[in-house]
PDB file of C-alpha atoms in Angstrom:
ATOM      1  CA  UNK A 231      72.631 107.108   4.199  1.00 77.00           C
ATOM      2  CA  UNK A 232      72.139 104.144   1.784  1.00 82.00           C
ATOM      3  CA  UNK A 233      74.630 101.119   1.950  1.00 87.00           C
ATOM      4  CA  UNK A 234      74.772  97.751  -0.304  1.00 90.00           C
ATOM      5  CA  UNK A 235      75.546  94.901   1.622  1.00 93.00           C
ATOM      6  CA  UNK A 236      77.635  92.003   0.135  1.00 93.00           C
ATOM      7  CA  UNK A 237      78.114  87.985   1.226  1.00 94.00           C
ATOM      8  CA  UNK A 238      75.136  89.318   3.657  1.00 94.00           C
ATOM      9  CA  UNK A 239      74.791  86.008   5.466  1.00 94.00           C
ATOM     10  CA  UNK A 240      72.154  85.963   7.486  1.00 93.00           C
ATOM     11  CA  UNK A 241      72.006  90.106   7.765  1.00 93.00           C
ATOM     12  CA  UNK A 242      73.601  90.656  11.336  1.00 92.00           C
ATOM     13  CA  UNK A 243      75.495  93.732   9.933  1.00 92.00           C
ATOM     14  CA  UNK A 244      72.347  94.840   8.226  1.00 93.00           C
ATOM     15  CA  UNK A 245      70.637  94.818  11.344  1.00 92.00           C
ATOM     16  CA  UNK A 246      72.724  96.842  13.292  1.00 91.00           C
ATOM     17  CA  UNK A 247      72.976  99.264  10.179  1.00 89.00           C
ATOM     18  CA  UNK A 248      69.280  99.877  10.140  1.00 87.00           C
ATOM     19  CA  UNK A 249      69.474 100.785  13.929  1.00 87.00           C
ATOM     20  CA  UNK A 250      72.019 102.982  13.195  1.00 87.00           C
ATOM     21  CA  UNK A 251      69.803 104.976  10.890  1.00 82.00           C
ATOM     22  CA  UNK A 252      71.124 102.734   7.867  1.00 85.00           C
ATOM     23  CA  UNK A 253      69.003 102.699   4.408  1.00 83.00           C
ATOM     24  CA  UNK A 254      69.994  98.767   3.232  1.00 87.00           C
ATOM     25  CA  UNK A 255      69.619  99.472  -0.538  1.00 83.00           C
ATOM     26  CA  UNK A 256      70.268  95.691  -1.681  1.00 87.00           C
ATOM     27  CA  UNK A 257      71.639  92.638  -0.612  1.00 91.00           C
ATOM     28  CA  UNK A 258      73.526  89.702  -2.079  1.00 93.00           C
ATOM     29  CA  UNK A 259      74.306  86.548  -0.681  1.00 94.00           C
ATOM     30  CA  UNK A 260      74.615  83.129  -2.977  1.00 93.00           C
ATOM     31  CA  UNK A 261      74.023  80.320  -0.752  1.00 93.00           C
ATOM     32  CA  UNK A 262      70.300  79.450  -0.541  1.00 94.00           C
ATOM     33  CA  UNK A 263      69.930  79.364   3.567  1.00 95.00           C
ATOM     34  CA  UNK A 264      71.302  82.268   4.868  1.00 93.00           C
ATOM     35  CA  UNK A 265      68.946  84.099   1.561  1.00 93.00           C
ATOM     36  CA  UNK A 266      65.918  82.222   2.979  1.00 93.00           C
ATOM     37  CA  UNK A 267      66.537  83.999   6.276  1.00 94.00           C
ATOM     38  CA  UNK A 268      67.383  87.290   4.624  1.00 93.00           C
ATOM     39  CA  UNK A 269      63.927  87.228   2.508  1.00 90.00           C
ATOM     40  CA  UNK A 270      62.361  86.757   6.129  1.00 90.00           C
ATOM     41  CA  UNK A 271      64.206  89.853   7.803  1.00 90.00           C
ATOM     42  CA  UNK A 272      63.818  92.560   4.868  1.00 88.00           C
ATOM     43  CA  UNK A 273      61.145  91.066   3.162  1.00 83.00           C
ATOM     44  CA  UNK A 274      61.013  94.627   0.864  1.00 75.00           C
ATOM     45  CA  UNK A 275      65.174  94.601   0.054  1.00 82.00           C
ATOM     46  CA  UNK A 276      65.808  93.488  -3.087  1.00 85.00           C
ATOM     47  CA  UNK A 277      67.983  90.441  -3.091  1.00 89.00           C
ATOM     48  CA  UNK A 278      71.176  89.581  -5.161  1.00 91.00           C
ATOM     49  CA  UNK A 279      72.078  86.073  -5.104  1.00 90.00           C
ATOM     50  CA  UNK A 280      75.386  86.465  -7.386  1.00 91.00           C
ATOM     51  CA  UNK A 281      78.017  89.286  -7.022  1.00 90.00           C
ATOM     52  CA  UNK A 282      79.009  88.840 -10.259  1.00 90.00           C
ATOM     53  CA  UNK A 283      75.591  89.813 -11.374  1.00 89.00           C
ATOM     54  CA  UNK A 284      75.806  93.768 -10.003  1.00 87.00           C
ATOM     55  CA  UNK A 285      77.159  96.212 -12.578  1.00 83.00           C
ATOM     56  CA  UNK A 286      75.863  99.512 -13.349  1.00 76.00           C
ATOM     57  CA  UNK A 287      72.660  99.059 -14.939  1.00 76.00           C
ATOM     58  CA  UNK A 288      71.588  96.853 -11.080  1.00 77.00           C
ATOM     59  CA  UNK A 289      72.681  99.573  -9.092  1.00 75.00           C
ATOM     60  CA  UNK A 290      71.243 102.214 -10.534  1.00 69.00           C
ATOM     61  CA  UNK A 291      68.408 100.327 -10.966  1.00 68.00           C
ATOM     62  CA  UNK A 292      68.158 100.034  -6.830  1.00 69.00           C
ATOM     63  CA  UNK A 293      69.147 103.810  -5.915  1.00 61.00           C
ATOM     64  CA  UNK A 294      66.278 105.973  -7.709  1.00 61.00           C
ATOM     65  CA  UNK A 295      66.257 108.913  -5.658  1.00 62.00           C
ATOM     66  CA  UNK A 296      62.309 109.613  -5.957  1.00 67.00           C
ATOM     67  CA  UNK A 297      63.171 112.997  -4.031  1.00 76.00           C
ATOM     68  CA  UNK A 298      66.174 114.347  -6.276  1.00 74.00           C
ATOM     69  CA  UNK A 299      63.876 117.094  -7.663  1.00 80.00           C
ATOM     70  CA  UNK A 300      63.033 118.781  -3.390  1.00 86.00           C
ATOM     71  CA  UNK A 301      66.319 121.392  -3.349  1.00 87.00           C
ATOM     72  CA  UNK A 302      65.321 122.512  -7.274  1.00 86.00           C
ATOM     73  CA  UNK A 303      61.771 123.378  -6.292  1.00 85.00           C
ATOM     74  CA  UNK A 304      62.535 125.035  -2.720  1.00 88.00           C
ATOM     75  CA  UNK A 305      65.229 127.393  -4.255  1.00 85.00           C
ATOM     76  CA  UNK A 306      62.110 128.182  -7.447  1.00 81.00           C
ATOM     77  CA  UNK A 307      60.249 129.342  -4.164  1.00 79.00           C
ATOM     78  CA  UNK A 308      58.438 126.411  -3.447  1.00 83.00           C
ATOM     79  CA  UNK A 309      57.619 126.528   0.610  1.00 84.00           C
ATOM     80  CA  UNK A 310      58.671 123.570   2.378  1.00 89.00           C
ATOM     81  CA  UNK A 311      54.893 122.469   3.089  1.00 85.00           C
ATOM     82  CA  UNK A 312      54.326 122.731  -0.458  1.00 83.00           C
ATOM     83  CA  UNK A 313      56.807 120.273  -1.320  1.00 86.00           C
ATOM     84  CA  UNK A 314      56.317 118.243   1.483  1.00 86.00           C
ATOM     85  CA  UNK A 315      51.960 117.766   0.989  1.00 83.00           C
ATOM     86  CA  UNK A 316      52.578 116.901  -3.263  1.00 79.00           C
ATOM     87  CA  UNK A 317      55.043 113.839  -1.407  1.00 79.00           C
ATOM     88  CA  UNK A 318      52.471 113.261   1.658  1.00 79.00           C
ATOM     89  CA  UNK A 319      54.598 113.969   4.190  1.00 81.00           C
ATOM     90  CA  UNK A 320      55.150 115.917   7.102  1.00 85.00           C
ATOM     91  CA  UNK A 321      57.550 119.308   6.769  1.00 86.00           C
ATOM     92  CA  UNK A 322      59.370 117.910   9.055  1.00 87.00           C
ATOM     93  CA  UNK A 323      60.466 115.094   7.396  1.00 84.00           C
ATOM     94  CA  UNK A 324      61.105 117.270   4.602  1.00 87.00           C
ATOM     95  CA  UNK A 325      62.955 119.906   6.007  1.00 89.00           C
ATOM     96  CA  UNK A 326      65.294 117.031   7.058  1.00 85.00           C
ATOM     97  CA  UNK A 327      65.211 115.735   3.670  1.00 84.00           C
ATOM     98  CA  UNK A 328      66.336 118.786   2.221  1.00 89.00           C
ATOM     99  CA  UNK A 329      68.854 119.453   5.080  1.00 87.00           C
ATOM    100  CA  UNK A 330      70.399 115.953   4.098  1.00 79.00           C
ATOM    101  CA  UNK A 331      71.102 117.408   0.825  1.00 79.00           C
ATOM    102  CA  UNK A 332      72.557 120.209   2.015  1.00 84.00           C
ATOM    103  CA  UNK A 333      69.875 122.715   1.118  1.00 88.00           C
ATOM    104  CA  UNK A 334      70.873 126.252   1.608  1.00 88.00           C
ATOM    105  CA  UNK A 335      67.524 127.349   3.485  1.00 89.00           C
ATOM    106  CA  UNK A 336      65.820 131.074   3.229  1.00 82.00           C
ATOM    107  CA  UNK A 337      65.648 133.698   6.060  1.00 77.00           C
ATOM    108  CA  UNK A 338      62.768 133.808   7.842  1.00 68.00           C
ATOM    109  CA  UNK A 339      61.767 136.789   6.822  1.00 58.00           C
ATOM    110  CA  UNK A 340      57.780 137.828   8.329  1.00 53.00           C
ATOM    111  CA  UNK A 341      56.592 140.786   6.028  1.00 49.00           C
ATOM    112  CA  UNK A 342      55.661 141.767   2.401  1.00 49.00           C
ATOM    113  CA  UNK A 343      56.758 140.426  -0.408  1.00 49.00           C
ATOM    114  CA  UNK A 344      60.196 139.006   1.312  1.00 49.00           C
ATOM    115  CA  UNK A 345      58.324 137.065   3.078  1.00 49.00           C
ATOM    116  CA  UNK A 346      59.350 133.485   3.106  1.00 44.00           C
ATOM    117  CA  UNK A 347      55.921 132.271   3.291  1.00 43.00           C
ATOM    118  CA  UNK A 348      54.895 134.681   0.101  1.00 42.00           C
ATOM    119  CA  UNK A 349      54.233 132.807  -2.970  1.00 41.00           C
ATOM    120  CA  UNK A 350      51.125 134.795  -4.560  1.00 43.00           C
ATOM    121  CA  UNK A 351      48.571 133.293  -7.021  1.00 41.00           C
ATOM    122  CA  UNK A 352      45.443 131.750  -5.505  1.00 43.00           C
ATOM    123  CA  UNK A 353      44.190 130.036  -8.322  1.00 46.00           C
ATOM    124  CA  UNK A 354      45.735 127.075  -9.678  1.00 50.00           C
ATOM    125  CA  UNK A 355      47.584 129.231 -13.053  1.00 54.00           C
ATOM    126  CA  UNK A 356      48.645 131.918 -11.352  1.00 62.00           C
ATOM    127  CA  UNK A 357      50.217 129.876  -8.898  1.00 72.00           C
ATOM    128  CA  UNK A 358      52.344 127.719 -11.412  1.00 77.00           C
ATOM    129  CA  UNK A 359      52.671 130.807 -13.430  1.00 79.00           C
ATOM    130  CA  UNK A 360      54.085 132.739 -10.001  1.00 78.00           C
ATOM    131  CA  UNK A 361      56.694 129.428  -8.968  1.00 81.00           C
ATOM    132  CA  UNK A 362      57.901 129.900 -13.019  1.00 83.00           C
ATOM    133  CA  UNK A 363      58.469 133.659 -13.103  1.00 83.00           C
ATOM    134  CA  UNK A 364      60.642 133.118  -9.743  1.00 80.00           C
ATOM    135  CA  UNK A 365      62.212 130.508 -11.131  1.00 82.00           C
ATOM    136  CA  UNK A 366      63.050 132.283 -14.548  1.00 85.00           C
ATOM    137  CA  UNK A 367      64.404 135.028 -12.446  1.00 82.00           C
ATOM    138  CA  UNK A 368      66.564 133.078 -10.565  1.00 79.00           C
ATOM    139  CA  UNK A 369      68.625 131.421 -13.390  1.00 81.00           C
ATOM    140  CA  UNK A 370      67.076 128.022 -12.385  1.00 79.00           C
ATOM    141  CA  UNK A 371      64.743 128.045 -15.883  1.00 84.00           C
ATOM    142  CA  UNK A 372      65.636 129.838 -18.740  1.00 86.00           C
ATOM    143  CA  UNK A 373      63.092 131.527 -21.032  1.00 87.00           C
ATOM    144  CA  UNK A 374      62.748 130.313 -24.650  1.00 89.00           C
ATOM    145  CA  UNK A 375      62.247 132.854 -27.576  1.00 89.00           C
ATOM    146  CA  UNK A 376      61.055 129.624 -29.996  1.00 92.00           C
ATOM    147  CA  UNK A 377      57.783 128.781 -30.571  1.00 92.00           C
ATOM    148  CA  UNK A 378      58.023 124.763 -29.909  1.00 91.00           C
ATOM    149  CA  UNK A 379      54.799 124.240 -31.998  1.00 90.00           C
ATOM    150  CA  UNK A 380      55.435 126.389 -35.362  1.00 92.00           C
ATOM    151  CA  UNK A 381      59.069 127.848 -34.698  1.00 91.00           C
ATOM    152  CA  UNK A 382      58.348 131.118 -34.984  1.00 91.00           C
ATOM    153  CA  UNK A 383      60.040 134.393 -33.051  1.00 90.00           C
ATOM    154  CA  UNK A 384      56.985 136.291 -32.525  1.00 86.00           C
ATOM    155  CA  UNK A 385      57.894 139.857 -31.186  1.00 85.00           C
ATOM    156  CA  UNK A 386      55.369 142.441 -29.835  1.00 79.00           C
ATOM    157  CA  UNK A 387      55.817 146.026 -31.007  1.00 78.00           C
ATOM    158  CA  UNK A 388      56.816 146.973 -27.753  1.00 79.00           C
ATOM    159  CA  UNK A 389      59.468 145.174 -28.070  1.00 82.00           C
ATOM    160  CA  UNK A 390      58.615 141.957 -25.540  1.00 81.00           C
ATOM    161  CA  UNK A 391      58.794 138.669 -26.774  1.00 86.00           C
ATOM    162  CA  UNK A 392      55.608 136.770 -27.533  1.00 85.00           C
ATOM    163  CA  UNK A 393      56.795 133.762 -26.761  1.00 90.00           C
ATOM    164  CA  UNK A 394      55.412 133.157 -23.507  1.00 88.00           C
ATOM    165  CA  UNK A 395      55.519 129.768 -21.079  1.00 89.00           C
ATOM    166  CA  UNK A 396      52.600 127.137 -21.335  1.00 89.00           C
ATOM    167  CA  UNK A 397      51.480 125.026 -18.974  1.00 87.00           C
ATOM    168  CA  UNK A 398      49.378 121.382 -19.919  1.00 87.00           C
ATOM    169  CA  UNK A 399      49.334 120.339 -15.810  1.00 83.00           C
ATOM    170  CA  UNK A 400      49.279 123.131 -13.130  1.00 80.00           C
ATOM    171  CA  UNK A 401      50.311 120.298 -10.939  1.00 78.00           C
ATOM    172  CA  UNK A 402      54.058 120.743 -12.442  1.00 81.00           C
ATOM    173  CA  UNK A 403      54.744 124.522 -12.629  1.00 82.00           C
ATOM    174  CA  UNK A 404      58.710 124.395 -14.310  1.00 84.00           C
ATOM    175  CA  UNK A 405      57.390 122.048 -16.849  1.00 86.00           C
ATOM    176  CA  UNK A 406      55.901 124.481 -19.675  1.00 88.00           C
ATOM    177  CA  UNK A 407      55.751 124.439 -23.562  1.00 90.00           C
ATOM    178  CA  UNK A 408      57.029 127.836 -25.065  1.00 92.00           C
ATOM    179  CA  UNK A 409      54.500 128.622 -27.657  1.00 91.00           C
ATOM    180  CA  UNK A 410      53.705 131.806 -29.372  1.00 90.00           C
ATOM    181  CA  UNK A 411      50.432 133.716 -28.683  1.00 84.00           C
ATOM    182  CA  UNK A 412      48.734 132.115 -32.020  1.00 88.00           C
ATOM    183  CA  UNK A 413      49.625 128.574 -30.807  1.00 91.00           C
ATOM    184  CA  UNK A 414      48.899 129.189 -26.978  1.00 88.00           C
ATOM    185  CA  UNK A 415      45.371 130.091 -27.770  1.00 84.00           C
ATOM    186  CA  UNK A 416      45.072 127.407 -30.116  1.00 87.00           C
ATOM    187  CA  UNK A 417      45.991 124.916 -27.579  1.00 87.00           C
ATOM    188  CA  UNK A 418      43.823 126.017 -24.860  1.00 83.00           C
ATOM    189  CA  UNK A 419      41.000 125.588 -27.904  1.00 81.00           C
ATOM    190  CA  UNK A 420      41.204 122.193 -28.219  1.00 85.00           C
ATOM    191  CA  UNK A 421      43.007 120.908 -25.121  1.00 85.00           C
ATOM    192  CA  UNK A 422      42.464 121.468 -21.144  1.00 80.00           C
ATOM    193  CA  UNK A 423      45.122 121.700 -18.782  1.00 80.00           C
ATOM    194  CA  UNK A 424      44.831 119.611 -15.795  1.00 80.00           C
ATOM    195  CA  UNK A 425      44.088 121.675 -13.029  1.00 74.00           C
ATOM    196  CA  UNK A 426      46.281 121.851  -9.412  1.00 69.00           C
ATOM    197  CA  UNK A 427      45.089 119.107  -7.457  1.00 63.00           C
ATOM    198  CA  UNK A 428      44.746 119.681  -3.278  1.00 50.00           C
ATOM    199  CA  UNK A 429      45.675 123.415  -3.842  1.00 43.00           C
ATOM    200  CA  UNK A 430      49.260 121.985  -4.305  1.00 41.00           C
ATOM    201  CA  UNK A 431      51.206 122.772  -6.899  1.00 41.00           C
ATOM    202  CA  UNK A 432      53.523 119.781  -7.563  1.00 42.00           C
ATOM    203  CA  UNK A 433      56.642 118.364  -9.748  1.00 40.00           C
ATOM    204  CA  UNK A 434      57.245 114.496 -10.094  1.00 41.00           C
ATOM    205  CA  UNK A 435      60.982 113.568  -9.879  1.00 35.00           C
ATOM    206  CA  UNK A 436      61.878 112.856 -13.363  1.00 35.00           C
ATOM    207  CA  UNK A 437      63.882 109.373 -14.762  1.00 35.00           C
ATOM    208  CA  UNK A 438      67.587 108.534 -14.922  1.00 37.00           C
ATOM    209  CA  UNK A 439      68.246 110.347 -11.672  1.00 41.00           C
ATOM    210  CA  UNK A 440      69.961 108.678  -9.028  1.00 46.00           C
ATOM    211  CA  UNK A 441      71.454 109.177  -5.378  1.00 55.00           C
ATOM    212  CA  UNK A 442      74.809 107.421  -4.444  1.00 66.00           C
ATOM    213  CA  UNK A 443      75.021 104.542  -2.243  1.00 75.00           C
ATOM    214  CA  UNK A 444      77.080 105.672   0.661  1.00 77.00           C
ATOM    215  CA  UNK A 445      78.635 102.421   2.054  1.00 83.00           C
ATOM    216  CA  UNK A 446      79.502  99.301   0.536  1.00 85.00           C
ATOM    217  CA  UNK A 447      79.644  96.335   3.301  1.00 85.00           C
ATOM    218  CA  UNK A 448      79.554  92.472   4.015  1.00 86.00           C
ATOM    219  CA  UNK A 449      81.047  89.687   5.144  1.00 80.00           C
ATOM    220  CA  UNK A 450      83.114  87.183   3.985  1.00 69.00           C
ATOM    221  CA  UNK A 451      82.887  85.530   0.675  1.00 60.00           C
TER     222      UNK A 451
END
């Protein structure tokens, strides 16, 4: 849980909240002693000195939520290791991260392709392409029939759409170019994609995303 603490004082209350399991995401307090002590007890808080100051733009500012992107890429397939090595931490600490969220999690199913643990694709481009497909067929990323380079609707004769899903950095497997073949294999010409780096294929949380603050608590002005 994340709180913002107001007319902190001296930060008894934010004490106790960070034993309690408390995130302090800010604190404000005006007069310059009880701040002086504050910068000395949560030296990495940020510090308000005005309430009149915090509008939107400050807190969301404070409340990035730099793991907003975790229950997207677990229900794509992403395993929980996966996600938790591209943030360098234990799957422990992300399987509680995700249960926090209130992550629906997957059976632990042990054989073929049901398999939980199944996610195909040694190599670095078959792995993004693999995370992708399951994504596509899951509804979570929808398949373009635009070329974004030329704007073309290139069709096989089969039928199938040659429109297919590009990627410039293995290392983020739902973020693709749609490009027809002609402009695929002109790209891969001129340009190289980044290849998967520590055989994890990873997604960086994007901007403008943001996780409430839970509580709002202080003293008294």
């Amino acid at each position: 849980m994340k709180a913002l603490s107001l007319f902190s004082g001296i930060g008894g209350l934010d004490i106790a909240a960070e034993a309690a399991g408390i995130e302090i995401a800010a604190l404000c307090e005006i007069e310059p002693f009880p701040a002086s002590i504050l910068r000395k007890r949560f030296p990495s808080v940020p510090l308000i000195s005005d309430v009149r100051t915090i509008n939107k733009e400050v807190l969301l500012a404070l409340i990035k939520d730099k793991y907003q992107d975790v229950i997207f890429r677990y229900d794509a397939g992403e395993s929980i290791q996966q996600i938790a090595n591209s943030y360098g931490i234990t799957r422990q600490a992300m399987w509680n991260i995700l249960k926090r969220r209130g992550c629906r999690f997957r059976p632990k199913i042990r054989f073929g392709q049901s398999n939980h643990f199944f996610r195909g694709g040694r190599i670095a481009s078959d792995n993004a392409q693999n995370l992708l497909e399951e994504a596509i067929e899951k509804g979570l990323v929808k398949r373009r029939d635009v070329c974004e380079k030329c704007g073309c609707t290139q069709k096989f004769k089969d039928g199938r759409s040659g429109i297919q899903a590009h990627h410039c950095d293995y290392n983020k497997p739902y973020d693709v170019m749609w490009l027809c073949q002609k402009c695929h294999h002109e790209w891969h010409k001129n340009n190289k994609a980044i290849p998967k780096i520590g055989g994890v294929a990873n997604v960086e949380a994007t901007e403008n995303k943001y996780e409430p603050i839970d509580i709002v608590f202080g003293g008294f002005p």
